[in-house]
Coordinates of C-alpha atoms in Angstrom, one line a residue:
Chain S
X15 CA 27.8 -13.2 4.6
X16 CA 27.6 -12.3 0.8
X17 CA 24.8 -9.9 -0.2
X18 CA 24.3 -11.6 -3.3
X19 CA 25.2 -15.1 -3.8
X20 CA 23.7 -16.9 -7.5
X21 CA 24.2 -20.6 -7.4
X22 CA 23.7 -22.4 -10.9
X23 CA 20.7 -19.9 -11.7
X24 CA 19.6 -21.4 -15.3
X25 CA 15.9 -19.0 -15.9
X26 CA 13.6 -19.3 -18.9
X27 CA 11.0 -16.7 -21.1
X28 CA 7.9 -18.7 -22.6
X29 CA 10.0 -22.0 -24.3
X30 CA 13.5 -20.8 -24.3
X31 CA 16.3 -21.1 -21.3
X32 CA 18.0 -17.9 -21.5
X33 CA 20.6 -18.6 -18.4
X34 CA 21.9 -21.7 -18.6
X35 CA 24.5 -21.6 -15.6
X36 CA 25.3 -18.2 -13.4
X37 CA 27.6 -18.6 -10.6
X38 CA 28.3 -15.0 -8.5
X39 CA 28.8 -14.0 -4.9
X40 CA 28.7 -10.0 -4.3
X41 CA 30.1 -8.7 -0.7
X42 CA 28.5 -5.6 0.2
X43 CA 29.9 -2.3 -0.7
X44 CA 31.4 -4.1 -3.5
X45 CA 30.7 -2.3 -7.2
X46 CA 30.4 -5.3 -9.7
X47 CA 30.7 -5.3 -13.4
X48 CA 28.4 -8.0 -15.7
X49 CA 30.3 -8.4 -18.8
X50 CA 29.6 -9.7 -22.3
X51 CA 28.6 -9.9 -25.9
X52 CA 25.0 -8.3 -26.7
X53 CA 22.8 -11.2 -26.5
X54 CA 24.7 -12.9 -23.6
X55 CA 22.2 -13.0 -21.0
X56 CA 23.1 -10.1 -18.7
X57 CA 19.8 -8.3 -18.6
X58 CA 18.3 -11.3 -18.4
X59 CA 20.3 -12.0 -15.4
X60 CA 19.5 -8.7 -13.6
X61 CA 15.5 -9.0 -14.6
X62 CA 15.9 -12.7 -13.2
X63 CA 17.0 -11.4 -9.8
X64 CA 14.2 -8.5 -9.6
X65 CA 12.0 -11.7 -10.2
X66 CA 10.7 -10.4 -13.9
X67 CA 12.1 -13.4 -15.4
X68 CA 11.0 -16.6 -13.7
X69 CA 13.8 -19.1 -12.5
X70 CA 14.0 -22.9 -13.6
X71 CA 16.8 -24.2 -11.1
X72 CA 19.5 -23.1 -9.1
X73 CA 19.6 -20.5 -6.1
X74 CA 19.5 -16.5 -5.7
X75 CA 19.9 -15.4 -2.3
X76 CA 20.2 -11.8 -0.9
X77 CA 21.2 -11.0 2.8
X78 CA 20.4 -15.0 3.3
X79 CA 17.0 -15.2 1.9
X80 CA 16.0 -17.3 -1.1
X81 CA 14.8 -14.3 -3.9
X82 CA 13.3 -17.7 -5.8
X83 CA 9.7 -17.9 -6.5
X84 CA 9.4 -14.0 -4.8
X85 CA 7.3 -11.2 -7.2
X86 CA 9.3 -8.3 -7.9
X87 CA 7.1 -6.1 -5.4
X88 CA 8.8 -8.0 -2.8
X89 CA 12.4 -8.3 -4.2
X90 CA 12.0 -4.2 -4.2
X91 CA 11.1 -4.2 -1.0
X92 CA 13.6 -6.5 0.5
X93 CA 15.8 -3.8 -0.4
X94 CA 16.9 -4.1 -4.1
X95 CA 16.9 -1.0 -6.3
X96 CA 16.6 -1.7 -10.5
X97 CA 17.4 0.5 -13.1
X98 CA 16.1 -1.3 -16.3
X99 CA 17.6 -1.0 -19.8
X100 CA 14.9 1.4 -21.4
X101 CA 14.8 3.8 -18.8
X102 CA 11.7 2.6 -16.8
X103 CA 10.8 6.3 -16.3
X104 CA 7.1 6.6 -16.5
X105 CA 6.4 9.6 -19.0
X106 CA 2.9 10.7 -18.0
X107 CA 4.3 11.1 -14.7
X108 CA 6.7 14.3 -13.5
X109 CA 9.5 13.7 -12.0
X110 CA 8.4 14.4 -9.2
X111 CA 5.9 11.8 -9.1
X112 CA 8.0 9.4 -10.8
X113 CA 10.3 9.8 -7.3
X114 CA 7.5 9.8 -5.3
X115 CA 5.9 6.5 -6.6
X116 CA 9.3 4.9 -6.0
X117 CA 8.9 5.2 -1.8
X118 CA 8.4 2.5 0.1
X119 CA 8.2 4.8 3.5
X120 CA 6.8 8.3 3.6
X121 CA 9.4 9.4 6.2
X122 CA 12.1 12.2 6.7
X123 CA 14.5 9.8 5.7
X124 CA 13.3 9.3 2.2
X125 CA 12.2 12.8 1.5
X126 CA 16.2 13.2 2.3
X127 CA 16.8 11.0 0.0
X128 CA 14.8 12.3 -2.6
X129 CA 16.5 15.6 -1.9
X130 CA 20.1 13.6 -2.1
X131 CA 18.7 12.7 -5.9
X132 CA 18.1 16.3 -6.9
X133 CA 21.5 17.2 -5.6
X134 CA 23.3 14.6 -7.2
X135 CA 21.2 15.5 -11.2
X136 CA 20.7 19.1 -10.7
X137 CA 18.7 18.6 -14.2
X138 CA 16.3 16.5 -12.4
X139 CA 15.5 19.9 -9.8
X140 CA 15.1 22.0 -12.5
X141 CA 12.6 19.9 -14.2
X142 CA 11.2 18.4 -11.1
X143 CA 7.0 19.2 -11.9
X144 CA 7.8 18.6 -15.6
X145 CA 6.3 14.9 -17.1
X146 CA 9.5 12.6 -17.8
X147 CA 8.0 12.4 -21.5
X148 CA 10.2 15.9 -22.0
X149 CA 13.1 14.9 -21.0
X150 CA 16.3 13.9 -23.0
X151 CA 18.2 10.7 -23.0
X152 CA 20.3 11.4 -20.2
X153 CA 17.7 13.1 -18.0
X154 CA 15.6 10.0 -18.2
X155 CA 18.6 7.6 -17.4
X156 CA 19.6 10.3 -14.1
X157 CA 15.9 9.9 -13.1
X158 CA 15.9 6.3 -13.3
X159 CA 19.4 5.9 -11.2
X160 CA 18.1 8.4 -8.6
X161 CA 14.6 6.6 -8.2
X162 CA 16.1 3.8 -7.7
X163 CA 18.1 5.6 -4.5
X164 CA 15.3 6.6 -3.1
X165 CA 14.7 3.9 -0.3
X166 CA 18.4 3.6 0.0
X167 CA 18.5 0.1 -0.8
X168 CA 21.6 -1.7 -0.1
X169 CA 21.9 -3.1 -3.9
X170 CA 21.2 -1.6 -6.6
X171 CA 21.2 -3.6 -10.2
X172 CA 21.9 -1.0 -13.0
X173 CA 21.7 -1.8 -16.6
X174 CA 23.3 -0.3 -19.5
X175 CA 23.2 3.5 -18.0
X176 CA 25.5 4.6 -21.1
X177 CA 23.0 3.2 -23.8
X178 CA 21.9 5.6 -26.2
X179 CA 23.7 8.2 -24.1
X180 CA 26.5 10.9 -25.6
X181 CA 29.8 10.6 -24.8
X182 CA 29.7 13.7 -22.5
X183 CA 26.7 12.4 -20.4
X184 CA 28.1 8.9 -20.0
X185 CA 31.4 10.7 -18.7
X186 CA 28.7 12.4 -16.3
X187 CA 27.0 9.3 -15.2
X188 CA 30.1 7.5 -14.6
X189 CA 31.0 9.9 -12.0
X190 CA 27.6 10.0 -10.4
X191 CA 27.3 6.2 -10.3
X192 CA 31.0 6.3 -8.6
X193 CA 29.6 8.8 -6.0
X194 CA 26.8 6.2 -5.5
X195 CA 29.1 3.4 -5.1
X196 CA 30.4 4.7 -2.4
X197 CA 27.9 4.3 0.4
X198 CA 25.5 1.0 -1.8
X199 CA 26.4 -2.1 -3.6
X200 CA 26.1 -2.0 -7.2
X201 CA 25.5 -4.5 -10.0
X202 CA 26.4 -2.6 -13.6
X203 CA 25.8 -4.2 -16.6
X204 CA 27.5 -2.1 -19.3
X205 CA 28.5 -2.8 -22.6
X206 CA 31.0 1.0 -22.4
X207 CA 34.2 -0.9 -20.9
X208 CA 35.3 2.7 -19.6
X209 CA 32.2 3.3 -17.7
X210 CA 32.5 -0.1 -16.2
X211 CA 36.0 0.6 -15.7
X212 CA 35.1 4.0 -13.4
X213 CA 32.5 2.5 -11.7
X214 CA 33.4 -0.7 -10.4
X215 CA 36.3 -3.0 -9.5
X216 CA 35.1 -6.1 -10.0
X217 CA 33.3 -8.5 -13.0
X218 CA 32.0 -11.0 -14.1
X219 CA 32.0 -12.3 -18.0
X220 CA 28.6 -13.6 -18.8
X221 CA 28.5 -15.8 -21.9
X222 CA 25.4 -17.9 -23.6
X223 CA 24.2 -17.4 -20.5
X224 CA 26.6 -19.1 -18.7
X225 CA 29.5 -17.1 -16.2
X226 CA 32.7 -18.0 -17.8
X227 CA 34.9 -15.7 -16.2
X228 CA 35.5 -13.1 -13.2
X229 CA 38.5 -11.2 -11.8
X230 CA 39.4 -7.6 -11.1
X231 CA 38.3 -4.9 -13.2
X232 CA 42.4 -3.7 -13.4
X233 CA 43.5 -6.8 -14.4
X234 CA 40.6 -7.0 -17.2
X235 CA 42.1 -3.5 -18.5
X236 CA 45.5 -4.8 -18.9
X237 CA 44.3 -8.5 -20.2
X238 CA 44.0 -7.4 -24.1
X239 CA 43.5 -11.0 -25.4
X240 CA 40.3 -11.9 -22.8
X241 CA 38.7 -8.6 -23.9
X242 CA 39.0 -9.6 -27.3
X243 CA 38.2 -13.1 -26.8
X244 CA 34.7 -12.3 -24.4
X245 CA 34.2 -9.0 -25.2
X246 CA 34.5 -8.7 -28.6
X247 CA 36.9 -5.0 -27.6
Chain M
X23 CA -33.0 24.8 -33.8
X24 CA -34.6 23.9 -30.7
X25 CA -34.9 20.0 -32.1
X26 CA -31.3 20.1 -32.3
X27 CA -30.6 21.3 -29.4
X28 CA -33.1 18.8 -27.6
X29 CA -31.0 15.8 -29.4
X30 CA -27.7 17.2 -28.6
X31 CA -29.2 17.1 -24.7
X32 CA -30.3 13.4 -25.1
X33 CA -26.7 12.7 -27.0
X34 CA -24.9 14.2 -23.7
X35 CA -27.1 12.7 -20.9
X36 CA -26.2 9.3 -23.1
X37 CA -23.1 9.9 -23.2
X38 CA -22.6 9.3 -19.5
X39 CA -23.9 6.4 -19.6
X40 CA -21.2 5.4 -22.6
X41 CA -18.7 7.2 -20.3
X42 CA -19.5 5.4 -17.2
X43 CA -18.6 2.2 -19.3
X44 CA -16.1 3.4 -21.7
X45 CA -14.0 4.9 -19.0
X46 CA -13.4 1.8 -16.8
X47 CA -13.0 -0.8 -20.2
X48 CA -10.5 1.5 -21.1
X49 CA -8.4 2.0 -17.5
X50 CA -8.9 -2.3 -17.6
X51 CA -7.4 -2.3 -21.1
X52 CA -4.6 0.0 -20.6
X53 CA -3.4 -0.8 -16.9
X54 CA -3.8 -4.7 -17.8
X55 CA -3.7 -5.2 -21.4
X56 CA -7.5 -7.3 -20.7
X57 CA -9.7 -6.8 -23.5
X58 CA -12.5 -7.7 -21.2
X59 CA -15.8 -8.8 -23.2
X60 CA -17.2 -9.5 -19.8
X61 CA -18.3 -5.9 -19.1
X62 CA -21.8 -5.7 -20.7
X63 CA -22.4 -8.9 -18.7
X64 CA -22.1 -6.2 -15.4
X65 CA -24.2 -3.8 -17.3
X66 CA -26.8 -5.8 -17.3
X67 CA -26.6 -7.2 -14.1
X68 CA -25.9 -3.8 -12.8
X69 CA -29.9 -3.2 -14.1
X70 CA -31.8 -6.1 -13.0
X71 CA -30.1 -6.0 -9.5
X72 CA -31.1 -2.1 -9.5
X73 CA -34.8 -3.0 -10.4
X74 CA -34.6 -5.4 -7.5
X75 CA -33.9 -3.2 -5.5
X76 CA -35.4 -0.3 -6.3
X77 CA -38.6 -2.9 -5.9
X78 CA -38.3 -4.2 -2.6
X79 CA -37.1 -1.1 -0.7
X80 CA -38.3 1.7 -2.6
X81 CA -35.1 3.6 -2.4
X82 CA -33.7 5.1 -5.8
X83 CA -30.4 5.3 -3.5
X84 CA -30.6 1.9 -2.5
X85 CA -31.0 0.1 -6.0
X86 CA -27.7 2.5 -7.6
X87 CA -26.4 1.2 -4.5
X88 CA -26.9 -2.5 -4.4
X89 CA -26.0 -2.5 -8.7
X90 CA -22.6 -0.9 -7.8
X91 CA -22.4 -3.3 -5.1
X92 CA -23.3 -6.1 -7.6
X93 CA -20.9 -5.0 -10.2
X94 CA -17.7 -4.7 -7.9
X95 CA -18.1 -8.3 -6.2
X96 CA -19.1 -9.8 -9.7
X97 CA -15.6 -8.0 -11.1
X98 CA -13.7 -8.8 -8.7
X99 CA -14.7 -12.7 -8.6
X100 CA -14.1 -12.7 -12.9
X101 CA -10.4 -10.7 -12.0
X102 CA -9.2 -13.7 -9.1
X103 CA -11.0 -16.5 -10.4
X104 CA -10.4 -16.4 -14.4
X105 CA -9.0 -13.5 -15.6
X106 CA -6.0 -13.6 -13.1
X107 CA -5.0 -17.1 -15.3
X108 CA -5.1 -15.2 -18.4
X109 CA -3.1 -11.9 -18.2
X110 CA -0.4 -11.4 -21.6
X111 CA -3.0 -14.1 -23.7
X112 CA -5.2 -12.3 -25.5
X113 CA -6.9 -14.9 -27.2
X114 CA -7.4 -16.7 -24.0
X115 CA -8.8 -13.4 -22.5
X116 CA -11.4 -13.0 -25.4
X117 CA -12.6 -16.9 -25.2
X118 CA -12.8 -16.2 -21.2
X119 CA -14.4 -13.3 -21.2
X120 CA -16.6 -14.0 -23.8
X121 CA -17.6 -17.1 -22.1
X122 CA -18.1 -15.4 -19.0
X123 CA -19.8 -12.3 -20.9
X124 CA -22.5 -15.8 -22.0
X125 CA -22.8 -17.4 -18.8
X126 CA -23.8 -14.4 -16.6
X127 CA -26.6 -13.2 -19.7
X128 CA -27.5 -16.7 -19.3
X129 CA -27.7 -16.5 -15.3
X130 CA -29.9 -13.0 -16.0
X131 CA -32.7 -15.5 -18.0
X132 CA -32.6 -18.2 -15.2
X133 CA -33.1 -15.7 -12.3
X134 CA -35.5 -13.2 -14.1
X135 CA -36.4 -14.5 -17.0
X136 CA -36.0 -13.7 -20.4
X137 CA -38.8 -11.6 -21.1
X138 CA -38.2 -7.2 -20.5
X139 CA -39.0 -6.1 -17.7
X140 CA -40.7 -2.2 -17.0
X141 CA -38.6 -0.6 -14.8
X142 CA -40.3 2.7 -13.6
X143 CA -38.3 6.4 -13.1
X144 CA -37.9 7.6 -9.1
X145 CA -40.9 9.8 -8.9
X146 CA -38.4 13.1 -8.0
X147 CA -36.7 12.2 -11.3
X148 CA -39.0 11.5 -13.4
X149 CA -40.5 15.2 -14.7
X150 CA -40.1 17.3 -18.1
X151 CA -39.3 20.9 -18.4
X152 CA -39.8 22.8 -21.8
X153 CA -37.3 25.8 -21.7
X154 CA -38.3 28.4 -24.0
X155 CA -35.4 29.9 -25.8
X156 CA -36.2 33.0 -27.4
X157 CA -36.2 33.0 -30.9
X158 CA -35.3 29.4 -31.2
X159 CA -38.0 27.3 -29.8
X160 CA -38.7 25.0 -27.1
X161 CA -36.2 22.6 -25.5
X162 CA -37.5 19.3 -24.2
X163 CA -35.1 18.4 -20.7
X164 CA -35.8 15.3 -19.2
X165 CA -35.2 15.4 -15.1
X166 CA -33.4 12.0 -15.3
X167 CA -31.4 12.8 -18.4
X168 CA -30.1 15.7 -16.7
X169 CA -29.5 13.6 -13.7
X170 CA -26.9 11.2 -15.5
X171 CA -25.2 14.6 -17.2
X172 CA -24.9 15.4 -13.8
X173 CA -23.3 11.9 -12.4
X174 CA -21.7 11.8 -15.3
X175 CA -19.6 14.9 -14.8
X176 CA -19.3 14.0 -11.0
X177 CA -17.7 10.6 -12.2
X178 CA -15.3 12.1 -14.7
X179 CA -14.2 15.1 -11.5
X180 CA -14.0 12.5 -9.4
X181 CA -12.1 10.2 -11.6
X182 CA -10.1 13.0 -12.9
X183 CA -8.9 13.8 -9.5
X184 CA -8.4 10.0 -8.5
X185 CA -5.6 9.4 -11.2
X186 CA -4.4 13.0 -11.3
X187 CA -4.2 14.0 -7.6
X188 CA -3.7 10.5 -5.3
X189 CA -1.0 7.8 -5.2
X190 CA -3.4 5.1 -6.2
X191 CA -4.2 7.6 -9.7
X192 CA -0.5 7.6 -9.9
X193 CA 0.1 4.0 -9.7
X194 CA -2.6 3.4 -12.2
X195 CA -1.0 6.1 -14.7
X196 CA 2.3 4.6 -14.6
X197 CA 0.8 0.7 -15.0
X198 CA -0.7 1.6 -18.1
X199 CA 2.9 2.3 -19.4
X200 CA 4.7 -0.8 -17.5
X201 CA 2.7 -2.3 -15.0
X202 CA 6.5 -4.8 -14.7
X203 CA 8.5 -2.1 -13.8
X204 CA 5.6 -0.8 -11.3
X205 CA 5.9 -3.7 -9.7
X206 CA 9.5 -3.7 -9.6
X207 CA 9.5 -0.5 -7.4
X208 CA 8.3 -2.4 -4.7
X209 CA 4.6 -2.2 -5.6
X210 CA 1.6 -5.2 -5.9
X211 CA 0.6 -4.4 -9.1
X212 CA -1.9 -7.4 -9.2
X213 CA -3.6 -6.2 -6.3
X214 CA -4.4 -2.9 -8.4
X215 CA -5.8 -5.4 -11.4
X216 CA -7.7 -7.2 -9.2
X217 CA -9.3 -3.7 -7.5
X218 CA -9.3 -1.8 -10.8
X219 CA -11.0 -4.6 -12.7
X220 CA -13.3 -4.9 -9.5
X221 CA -14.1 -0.9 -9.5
X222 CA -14.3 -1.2 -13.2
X223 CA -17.1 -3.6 -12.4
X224 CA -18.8 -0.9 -9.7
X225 CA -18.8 1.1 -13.0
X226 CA -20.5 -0.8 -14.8
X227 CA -23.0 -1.8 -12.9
X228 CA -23.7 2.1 -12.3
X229 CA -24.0 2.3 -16.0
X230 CA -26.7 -0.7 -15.8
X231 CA -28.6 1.3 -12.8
X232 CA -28.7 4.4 -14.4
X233 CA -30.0 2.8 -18.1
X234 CA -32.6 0.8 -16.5
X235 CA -35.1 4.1 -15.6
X236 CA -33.8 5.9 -18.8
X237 CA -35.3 2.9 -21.3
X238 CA -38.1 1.9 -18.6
X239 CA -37.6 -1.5 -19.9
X240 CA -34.6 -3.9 -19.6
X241 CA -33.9 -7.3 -21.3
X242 CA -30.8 -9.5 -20.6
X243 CA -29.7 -8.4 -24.0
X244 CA -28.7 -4.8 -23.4
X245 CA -25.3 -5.1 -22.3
X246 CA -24.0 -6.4 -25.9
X247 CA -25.3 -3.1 -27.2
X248 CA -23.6 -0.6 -25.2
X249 CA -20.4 -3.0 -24.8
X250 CA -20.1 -2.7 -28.4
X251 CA -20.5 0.8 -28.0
X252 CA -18.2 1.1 -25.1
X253 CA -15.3 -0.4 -27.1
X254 CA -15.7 2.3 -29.6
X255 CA -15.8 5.4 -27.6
X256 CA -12.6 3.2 -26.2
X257 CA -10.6 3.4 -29.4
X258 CA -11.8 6.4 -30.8
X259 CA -10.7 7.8 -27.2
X260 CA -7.3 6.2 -26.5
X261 CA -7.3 3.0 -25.2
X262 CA -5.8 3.6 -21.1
X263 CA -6.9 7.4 -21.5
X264 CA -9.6 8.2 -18.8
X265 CA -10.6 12.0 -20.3
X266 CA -9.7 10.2 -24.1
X267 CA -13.0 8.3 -22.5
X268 CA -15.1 11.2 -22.1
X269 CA -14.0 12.9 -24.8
X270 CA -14.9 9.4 -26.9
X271 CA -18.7 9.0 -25.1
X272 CA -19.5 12.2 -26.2
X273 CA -18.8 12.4 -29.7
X274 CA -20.3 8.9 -30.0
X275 CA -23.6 9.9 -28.1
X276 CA -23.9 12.8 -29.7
X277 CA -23.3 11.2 -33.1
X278 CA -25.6 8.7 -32.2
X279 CA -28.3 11.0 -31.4
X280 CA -28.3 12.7 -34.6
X281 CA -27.8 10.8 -37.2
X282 CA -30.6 8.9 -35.2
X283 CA -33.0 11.4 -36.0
X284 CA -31.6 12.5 -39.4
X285 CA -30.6 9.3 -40.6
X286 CA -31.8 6.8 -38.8
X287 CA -30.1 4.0 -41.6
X288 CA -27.1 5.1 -40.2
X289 CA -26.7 5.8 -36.9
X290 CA -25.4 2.0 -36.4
X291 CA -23.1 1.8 -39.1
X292 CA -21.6 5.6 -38.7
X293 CA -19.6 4.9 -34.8
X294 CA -18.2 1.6 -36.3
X295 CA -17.5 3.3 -39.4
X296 CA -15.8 6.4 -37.3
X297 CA -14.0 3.2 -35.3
X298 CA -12.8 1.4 -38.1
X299 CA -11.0 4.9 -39.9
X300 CA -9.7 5.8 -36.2
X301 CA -7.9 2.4 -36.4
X302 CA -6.7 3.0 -39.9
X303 CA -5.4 6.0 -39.1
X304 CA -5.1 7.5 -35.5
X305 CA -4.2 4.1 -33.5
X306 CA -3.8 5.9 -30.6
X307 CA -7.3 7.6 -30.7
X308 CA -8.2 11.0 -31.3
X309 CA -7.5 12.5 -27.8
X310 CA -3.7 12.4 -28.2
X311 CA -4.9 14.4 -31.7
X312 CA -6.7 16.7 -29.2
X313 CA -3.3 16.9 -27.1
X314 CA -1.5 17.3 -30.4
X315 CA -3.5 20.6 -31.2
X316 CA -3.3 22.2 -27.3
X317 CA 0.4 22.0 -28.3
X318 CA 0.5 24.0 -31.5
X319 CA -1.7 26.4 -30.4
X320 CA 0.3 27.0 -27.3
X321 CA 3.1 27.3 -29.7

């Protein structure tokens, strides 16, 4: 059975249909690329799964169950981790808190967890009682991946991780989010074709909304003319 | 010297009342983005269900009770029933609220009437002590207005430690910056509107209690006053900031109270006239100023 299957998924915000047409099926321990032009409907996509963005027609289903019609709260806890474009770090809050609001359980198993995080962004241990408002760029974006890890959920939807970042920290981040995608299922959205390209194997070309293409992340790399055509590389 | 002194005592024991009003408005406004225009209407019932009270059983405890009581079940019906419908429309919140804010004044006349009523101080609150200071004169402290200092500062320590020390404060502090992405960390976000909004009304209703023995008289009018108030200790504070709050009730009460005595022709337009510059130019209200400062000097 799929972890993720999308059927037709056409979502709206206020008056305008944002998705007009996503078709995808995710296996688990898959790492899965959304491609496509700024404006194409990929975060859309990802906030319309977390149940942010409310669905018009079609079919989202994770492990079996229907995610239509479900609040957020409840897509979290069915086991779906999000990393949102901005950050979502809150910046009154340390990071310690930050991680702490994330559990769903307050068991040895998630204070492992949380001590998995701090291993994996040693920035994020030597900060830990600091409020999130001090931190750079990158330190924001490591706390928002390793909050997200913090109830191990079997998928976790990432979007644009590189954004803003310097090249240095993305090179960072790309191998962190490879170490993650080994043992969960990951959803990347990413605009940087070279993170994408470390972190998963395949993707999916989201265009106007619509999935127009989906294939093998090596063949991708070696298909000039549909990176230029979809891609805009 | 001593006259000052007595007003800036009077401008504190006030400014817990402003506080007790000020500081839930603001949590409201911040965590859900609800200007709510409803919250002198639970003021005010907060009073008359106090004088109730306080009437039938004779219990001081009882009425502050029954008005908190009042104020959270009235909140929490305005949160499920209307506001709930409303949340990201803020014209729809003001005509809602405001409607509300009318309806529930309105209820006050047909229950009680609209005539003021005498509400009497609890006989252990209700002394005077004139403290001699040497050299500068007599102070004038009123038993009950050192009372609400004192439940004032209990609220703000207990608040303080609420959204500082617990996971319900820390849910709260991170709604007021995304109550979305809250929720999309696996927590019900609208249940902590609803109770917020409800405990916001608790507040309120405190506030009404606590005003009722201070003026010894109560009319279904005197929630507009302090809500007006209220909404400028809110900006001038920060709007989502609980200490920005006390901070804001202070300066306001204390403003208030002497420009009341000095110049009485301005002590209503000075608060809107210190709102209206605070919008101009400090949006974010004068406790991030305060913040601003801690920082330099540190450095």
């Amino acid at each position: 059975m799929s972890l993720l299957k999308v059927s037709g998924l056409v979502s709206y915000i206020g008056l305008f249909t944002i998705l007009h047409g996503i078709d995808m099926e995710i296996q688990p321990g898959e790492a899965v690329a959304i491609l496509g032009r700024n404006g194409a409907g990929k975060t859309t996509f990802l906030r319309t799964v977390m149940g942010l963005v409310k669905t018009r027609s079609g079919t989202i289903e994770y492990k079996g169950q229907s995610l239509v019609g479900k609040p957020p709260h409840k897509v979290s806890k069915m086991g779906i981790g999000y990393c949102p474009e901005d950050y979502g770090v809150f910046n009154e809050l340390s990071i310690e808190e930050n991680l702490i609001l994330a559990k769903h359980k307050n068991d040895a198993a998630t204070a492992e967890r949380i001590a998995y995080v701090l291993d994996l962004f040693p920035d994020l241990k030597k900060a830990f009682k600091r409020p999130a408002r001090t931190l750079s760029g990158g330190q924001r974006q490591m706390l928002s991946v390793g909050r997200s890890l913090v109830n191990s959920p079997p998928l976790i939807l990432i979007d644009e991780p590189s954004k803003g970042l310097a090249p240095v920290v993305i090179e960072k981040m790309s191998l962190a989010l490879k170490e993650i995608a080994r043992n969960s299922t990951i959803l990347l959205v990413e605009q940087n074709f070279h993170m994408a390209l470390i972190v998963t194997d395949r993707y999916y070309i989201i265009d106007e909304g619509k999935t127009v293409h989906n294939g093998l992340m090596k063949d991708l790399e070696n298909d000039k003319e549909l990176q230029h055509k979809h891609l805009g590389l | 010297m001593a006259n000052i002194l007595t007003l800036l005592f009077n401008g504190i024991s006030e400014g817990a009342l402003y506080f007790l009003m000020a500081s839930s408005l603001s949590i409201i406004l911040g965590l859900m983005g609800v200007v709510n225009f409803a919250h002198g209407a639970l003021f005010v019932w907060g009073a008359y269900v106090f004088r109730m009270v306080f009437i039938q059983t004779g219990s001081f405890f009882f009425g502050i009770m029954a008005a908190m009581v009042a104020g959270f079940v009235i909140g929490f019906i305005f949160e499920k029933l209307f506001v709930s419908r409303v949340y990201g429309n803020v014209g729809a919140q003001i005509m809602i609220t405001l409607g509300l804010s009318i309806v529930f004044t309105e209820l006050i006349r047909v229950f009680w009437g609209p005539t003021p009523l005498i509400v009497t101080r609890p006989e252990f609150l209700a002394g005077v002590s004139h403290i001699q200071l040497g050299g500068v004169g007599t102070v004038i402290i009123s038993h009950y207005r050192l009372f609400l200092i004192i439940v004032g500062v209990v609220i703000a320590i207990l608040g303080h430690l609420l959204l500082t020390k617990t996971r319900i404060g820390m849910t709260i502090r991170a709604g007021v910056q995304s109550g979305e992405m809250v929720s999309a960390l696996g927590i019900n976000i609208n249940l902590y509107f609803t109770l917020v909004f409800a405990a916001g009304g608790a507040l309120a209703g405190l506030g009404g209690a606590l005003f009722a023995p201070l003026s010894q008289s109560i009319n279904p009018e005197i929630g507009n006053m302090f809500q007006l108030d209220a909404f400028i200790v809110v900006v001038i504070g920060g709007m989502g900031s609980f200490m920005g709050s006390a901070v804001g009730s202070l300066f306001i009460a204390i403003m208030i109270a002497l420009i009341g005595w000095y110049v009485p022709a301005l002590s209503s337009v000075a608060p809107v006239t210190i709102m209206a510059l605070v919008l101009i130019f400090r949006p974010q209200g004068l406790f991030s100023l305060l913040g601003l400062l801690r920082q330099a000097v540190k450095k």
